[in-house]
CSV table of C-alpha atoms and ligand atoms in Angstrom, one decimal:
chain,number,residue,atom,x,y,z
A,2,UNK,CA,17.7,-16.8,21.1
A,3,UNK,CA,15.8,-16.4,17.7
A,4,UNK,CA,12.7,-13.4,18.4
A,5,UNK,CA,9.7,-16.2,18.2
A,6,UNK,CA,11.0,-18.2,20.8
A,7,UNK,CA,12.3,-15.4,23.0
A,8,UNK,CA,8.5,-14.0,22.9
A,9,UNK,CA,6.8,-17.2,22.9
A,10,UNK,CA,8.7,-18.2,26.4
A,11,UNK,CA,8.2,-14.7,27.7
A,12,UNK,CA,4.3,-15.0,27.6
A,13,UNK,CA,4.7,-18.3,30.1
A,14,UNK,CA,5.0,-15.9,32.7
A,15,UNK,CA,2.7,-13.3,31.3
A,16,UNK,CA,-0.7,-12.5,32.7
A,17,UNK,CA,-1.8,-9.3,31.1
A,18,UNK,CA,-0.7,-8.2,27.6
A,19,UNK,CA,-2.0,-5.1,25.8
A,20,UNK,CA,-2.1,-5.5,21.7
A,21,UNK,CA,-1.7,-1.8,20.1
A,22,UNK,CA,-2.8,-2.5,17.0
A,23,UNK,CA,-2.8,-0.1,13.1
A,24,UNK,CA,-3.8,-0.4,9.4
A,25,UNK,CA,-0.9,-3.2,8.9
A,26,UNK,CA,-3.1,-6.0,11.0
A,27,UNK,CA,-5.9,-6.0,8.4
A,28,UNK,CA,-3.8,-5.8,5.4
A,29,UNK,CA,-3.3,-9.9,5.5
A,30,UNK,CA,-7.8,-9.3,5.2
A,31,UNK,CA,-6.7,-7.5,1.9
A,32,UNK,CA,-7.2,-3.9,3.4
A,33,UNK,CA,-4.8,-1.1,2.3
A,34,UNK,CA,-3.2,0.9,5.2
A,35,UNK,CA,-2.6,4.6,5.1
A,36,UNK,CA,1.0,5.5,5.1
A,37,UNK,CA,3.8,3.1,2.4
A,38,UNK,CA,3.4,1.2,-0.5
A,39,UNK,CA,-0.3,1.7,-1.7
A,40,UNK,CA,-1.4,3.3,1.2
A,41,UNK,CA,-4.6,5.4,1.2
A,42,UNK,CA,-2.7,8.5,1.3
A,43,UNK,CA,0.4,7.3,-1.0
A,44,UNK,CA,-0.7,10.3,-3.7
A,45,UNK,CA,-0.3,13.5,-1.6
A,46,UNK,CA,-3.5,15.0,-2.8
A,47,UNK,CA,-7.1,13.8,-3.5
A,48,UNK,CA,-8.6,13.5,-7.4
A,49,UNK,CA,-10.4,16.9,-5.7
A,50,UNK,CA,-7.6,18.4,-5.8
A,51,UNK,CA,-7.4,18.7,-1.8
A,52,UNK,CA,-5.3,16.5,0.6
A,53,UNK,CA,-6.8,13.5,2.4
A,54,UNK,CA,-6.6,15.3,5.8
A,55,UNK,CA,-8.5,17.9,4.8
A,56,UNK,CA,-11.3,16.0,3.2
A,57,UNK,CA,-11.3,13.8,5.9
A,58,UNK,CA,-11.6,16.6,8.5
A,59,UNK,CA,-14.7,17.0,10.6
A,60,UNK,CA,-15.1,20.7,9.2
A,61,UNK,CA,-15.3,19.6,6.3
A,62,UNK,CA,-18.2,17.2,7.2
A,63,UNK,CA,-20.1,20.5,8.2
A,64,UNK,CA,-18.6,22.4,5.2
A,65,UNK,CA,-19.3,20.1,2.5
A,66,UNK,CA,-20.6,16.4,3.6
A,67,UNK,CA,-20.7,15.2,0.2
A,68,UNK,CA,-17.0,15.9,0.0
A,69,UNK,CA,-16.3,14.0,3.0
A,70,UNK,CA,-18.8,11.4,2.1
A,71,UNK,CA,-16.9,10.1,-0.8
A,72,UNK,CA,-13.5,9.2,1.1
A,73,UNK,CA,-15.5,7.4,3.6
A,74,UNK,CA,-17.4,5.8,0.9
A,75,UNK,CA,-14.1,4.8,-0.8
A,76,UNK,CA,-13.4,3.4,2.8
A,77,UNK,CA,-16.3,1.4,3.6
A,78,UNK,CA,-15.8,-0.4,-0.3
A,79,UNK,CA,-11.9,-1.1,0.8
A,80,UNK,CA,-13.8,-3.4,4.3
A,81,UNK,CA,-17.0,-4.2,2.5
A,82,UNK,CA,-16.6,-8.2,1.8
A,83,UNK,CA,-13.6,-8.4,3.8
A,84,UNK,CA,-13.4,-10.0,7.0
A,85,UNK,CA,-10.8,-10.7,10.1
A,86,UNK,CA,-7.7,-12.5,9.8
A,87,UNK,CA,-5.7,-14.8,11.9
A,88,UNK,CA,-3.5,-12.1,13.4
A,89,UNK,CA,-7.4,-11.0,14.9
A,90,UNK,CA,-8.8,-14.8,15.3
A,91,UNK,CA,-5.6,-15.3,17.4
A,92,UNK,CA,-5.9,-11.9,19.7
A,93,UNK,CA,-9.2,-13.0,20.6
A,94,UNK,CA,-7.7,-16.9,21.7
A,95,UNK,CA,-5.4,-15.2,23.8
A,96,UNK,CA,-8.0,-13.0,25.5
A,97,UNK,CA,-9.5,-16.5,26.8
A,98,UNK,CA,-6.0,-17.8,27.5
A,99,UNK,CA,-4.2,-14.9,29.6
A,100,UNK,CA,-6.1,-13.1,32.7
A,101,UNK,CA,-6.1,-9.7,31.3
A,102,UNK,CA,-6.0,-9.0,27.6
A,103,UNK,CA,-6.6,-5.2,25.8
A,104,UNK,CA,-6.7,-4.2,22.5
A,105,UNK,CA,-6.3,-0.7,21.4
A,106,UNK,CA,-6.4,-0.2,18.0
A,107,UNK,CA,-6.6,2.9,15.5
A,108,UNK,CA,-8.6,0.8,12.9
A,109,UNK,CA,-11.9,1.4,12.1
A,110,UNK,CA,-13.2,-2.0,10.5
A,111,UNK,CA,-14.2,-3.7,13.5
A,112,UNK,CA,-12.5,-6.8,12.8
A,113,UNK,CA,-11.0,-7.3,16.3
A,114,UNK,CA,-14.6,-7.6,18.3
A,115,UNK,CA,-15.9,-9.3,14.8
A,116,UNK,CA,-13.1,-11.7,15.7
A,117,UNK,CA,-14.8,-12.5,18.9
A,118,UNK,CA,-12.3,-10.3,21.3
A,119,UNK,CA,-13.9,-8.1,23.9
A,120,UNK,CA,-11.9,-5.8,25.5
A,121,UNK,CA,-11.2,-3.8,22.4
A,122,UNK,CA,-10.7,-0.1,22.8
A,123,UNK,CA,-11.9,1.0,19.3
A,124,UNK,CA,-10.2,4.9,20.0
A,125,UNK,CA,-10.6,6.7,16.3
A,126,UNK,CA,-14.1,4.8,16.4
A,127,UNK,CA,-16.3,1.8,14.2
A,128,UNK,CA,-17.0,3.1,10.6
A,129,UNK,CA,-20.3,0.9,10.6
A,130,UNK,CA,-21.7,2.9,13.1
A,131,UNK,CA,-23.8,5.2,11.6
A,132,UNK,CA,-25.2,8.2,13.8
A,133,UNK,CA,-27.2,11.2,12.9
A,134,UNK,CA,-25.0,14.8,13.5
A,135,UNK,CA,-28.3,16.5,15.1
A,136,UNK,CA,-30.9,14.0,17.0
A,137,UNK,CA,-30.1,10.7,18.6
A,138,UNK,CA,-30.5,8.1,15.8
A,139,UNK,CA,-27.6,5.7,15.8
A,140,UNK,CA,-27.5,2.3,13.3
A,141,UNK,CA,-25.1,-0.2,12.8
A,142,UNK,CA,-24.8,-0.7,8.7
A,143,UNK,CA,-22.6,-2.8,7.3
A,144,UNK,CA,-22.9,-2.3,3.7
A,145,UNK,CA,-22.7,1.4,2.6
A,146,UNK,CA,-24.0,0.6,-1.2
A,147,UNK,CA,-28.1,1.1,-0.5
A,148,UNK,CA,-26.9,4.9,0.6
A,149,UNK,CA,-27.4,8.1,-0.9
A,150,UNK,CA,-24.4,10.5,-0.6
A,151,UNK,CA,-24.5,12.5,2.0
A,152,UNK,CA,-27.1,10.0,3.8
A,153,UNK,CA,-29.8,12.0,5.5
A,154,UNK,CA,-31.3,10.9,8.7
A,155,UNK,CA,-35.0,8.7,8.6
A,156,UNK,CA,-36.2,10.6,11.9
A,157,UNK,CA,-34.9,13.9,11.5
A,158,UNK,CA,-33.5,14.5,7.7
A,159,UNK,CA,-30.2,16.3,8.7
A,160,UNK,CA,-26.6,14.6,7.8
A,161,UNK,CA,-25.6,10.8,8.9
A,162,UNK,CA,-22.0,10.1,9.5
A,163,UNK,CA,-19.9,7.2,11.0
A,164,UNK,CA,-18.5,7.1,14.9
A,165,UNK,CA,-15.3,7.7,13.6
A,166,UNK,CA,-12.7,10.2,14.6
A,167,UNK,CA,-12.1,12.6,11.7
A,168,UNK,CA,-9.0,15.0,11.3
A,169,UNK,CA,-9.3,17.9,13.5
A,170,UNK,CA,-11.7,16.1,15.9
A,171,UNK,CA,-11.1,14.9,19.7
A,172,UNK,CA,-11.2,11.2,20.6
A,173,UNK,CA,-13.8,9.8,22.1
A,174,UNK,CA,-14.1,10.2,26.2
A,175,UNK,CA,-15.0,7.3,27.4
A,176,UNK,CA,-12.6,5.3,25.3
A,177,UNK,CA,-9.9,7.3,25.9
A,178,UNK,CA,-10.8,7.1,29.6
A,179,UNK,CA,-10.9,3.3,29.7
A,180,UNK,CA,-7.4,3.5,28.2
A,181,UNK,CA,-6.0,5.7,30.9
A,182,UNK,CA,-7.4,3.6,33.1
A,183,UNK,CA,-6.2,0.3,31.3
A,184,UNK,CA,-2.3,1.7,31.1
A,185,UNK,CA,-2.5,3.1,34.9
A,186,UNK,CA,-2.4,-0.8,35.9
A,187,UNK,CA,0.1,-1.3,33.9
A,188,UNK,CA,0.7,-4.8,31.6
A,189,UNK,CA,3.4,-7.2,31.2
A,190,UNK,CA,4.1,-7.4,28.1
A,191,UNK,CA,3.1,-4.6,25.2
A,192,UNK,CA,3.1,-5.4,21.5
A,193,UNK,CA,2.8,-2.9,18.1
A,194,UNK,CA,1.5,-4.6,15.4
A,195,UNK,CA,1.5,-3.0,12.1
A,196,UNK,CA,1.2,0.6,13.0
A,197,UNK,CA,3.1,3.8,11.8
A,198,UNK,CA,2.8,4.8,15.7
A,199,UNK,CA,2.2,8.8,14.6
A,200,UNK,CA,-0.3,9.4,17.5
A,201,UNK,CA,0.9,10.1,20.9
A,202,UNK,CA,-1.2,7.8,22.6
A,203,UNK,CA,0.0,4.9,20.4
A,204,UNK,CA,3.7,6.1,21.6
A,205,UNK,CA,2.3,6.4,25.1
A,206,UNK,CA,2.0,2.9,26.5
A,207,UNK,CA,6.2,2.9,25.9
A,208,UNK,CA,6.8,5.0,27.9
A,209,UNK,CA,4.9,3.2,30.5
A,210,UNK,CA,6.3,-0.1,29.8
A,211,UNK,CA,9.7,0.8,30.1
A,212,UNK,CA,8.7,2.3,34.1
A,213,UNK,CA,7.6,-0.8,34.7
A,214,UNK,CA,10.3,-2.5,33.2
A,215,UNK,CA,7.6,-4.8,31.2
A,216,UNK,CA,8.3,-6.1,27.7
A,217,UNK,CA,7.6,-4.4,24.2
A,218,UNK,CA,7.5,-6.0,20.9
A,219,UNK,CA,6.8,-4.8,17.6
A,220,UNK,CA,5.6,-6.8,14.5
A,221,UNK,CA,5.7,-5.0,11.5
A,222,UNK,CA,7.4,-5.8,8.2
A,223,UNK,CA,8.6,-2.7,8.5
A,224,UNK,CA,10.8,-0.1,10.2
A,225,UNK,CA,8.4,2.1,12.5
A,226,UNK,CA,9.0,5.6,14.6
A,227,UNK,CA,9.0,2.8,17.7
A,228,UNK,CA,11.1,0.0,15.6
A,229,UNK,CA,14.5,1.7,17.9
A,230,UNK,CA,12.5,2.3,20.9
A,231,UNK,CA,10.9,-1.5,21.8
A,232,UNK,CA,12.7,-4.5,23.0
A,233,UNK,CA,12.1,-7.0,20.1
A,234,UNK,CA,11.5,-6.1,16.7
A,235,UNK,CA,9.7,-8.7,14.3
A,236,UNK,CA,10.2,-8.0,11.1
A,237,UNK,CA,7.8,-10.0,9.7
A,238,UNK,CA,3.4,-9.8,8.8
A,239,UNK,CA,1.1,-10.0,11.6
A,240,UNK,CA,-0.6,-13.5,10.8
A,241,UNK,CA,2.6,-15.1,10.2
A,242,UNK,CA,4.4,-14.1,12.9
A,243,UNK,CA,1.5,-14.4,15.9
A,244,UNK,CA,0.4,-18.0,14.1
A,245,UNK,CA,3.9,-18.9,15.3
A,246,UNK,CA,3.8,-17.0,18.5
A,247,UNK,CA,1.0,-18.6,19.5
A,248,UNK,CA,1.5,-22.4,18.8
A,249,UNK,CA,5.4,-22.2,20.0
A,250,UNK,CA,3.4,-21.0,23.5
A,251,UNK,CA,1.0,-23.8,23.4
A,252,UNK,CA,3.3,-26.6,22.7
A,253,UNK,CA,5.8,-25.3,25.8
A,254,UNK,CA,2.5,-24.9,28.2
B,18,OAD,P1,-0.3,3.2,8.7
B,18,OAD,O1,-0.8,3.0,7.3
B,18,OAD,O2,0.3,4.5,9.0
B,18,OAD,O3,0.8,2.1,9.0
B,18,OAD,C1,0.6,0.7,8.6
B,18,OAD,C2,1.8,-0.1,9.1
B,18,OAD,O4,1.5,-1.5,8.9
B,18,OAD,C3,3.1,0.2,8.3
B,18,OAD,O5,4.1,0.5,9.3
B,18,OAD,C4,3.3,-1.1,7.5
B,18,OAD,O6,4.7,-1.4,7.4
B,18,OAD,C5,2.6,-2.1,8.4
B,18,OAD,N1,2.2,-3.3,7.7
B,18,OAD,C6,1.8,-3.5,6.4
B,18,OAD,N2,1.4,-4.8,6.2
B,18,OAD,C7,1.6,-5.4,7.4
B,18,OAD,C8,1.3,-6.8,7.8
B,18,OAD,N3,0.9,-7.7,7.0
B,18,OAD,N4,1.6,-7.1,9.1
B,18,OAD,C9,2.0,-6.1,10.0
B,18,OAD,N5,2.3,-4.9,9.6
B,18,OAD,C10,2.1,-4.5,8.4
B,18,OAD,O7,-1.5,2.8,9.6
B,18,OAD,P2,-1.8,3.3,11.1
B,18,OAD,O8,-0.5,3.3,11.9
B,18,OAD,O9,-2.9,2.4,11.6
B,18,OAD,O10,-6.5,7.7,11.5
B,18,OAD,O11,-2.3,4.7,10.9
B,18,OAD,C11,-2.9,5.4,12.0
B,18,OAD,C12,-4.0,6.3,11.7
B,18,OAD,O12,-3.6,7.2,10.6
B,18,OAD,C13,-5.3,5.7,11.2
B,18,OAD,O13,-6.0,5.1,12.2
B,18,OAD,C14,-5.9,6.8,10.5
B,18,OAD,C15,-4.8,7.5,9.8
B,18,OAD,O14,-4.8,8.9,9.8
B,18,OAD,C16,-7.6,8.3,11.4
B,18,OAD,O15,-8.4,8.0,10.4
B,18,OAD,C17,-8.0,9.2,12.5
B,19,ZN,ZN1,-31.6,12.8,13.1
C-alpha cells in the first residue's frame, strides 16, 4: 500500500498521536530552517567572524548582548510578517478530532498555538516572549523593529531577551517535565515532520514507540538521522503531504 493511504487508515484506529515537529514545518510559511540548502547556519561562520553557536550561546548574551542581539534580530525579521501554514492549521484540526493530541516542537515562531492548537510543548521556547534577565518583567512582542539593540528593561534598565533556549543553556523545567510525562503514557502513533532530529529528546520518543510497538512516521523531503529508524518515511513537504493525510482520513471516517 502507497505511504498516504497506509497512514491515513492507520489513524482510524488512532486515539493519541504526538507531532515532533523542526525548522522544515514552517518553511512552506517562507521561514528558512537551520541545517541544508539555505539554512541559517549554511556559512559555517557568522559575518563576525564567530560561528552561529557561539553567538547564539547564552554566555554570550552575558558577554556581549549586542552580539547576540543581532542573530536574534536577524531571526525575529526571518517570522516577522509570516504566519502558520496548513501543515499547522491541520495539527490543530486533529487536536479537536483525536482524544489526545501533543505537539513538541524545537521552533520558536509560535505558529503551532497561533494555529489554534493547544497542547504544544514549545521546549527551546517562544522568541516573542520577551523577559528581563534580572527582575520579573515579561512582554509578549511581536514585532522586534521599535527596539533598541540590546533592549534594556522599562522597570529595571538591565538587558531584555527572548524565552528561548540559547546554546549552552538547559531547557526549560516545566516543559521538559510535561513531556516526560506526555511520553510516560505513551501514544499510538508518532510522527517527525521536518526536523534534522540532532537533539536527544527529539530521538527519544523512538525509542518509546518502538516498546510500545506504536507507529512512527517521518515527513521530511529529506533523508534524516531517524529517516532508517521509523516505520514510514514520506518523502515529501509537510503541507502537501498532511493536506492529503488528513482528507484521505475524513473521506474513510
Ligand atoms: P533543521 O534546519 O536542522 O532541519 C530542518 C529539516 O526540515 C531538514 O531535515 C529539511 O529537510 C526539512 N524540510 C525542509 N523543508 C521542509 C518542508 N517543506 N516540509 C518538511 N520538511 C522540510 O531544523 P531543526 O531540526 O528544527 O535550536 O533544528 C533543531 C534546532 O537546531 C533548532 O530548534 C535550533 C537549532 O539549533 C535552537 O535554537 C536551540
Ligand atoms: Zn527588569
Amino acid at each position: 500500500m502507497e505511504n498516504i493511504p497506509k497512514v491515513s487508515e492507520l489513524l482510524k484506529s488512532c486515539r493519541s498521536i504526538l507531532f515532533i515537529t523542526g525548522a522544515g514545518i514552517s518553511a512552506e510559511s517562507g521561514l528558512p530552517t537551520y541545517r541544508g540548502i539555505g539554512g541559517l547556519y549554511e556559512s559555517q561562520d557568522t559575518e563576525d567572524g564567530i560561528p552561529v553557536e557561539t553567538a547564539l550561546a547564552g554566555e554570550m548574551l552575558y558577554k556581549d548582548p549586542s552580539v547576540t542581539w543581532k542573530y536574534l534580530l536577524q531571526i525575529e525579521r526571518n517570522c516577522r510578517n509570516a504566519t502558520f501554514n496548513r501543515a499547522h492549521q491541520i495539527i490543530a484540526e486533529m487536536e479537536r478530532a483525536f482524544n489526545r493530541v501533543w505537539v513538541l516542537t524545537q521552533n520558536v515562531d509560535g505558529f503551532h498555538t497561533d494555529a489554534g492548537a493547544e497542547h504544544v510543548i514549545e521546549i527551546h521556547g517562544n522568541l516573542h516572549h520577551l523577559k528581563c534577565m534580572k527582575c520579573y518583567w515579561r512582554k509578549t512582542v511581536k514585532d522586534f523593529s521599535g527596539l533598541t539593540i540590546p533592549p534594556k528593561c522599562p522597570k529595571c534598565g538591565f538587558i531584555i531577551r527572548p524565552d528561548v533556549v540559547l546554546f549552552g543553556e538547559m531547557l526549560p523545567f516545566d516543559k521538559y517535565q510535561t513531556l516526560t510525562d506526555q511520553v510516560e503514557k505513551g501514544f499510538d502513533i508518532y510522527f517527525w515532520i521536518g526536523t534534522t532530529g540532532v537533539f536527544p529528546y527529539i530521538q527519544g520518543p523512538l525509542v518509546d514507540a518502538k516498546h510500545s510497538g506504536s507507529t512512527t512516521v517521518e515527513i521530511n523531503p529529506d533523508d534524516t538521522l531517524l529517516s532508517g529508524e521509523v516505520d514510514i518515511k514520506i518523502p515529501m513537504k509537510a503541507g502537501e503531504a498532511l493536506e492529503r493525510i488528513w482528507k484521505e482520513y475524513k473521506e474513510k471516517i
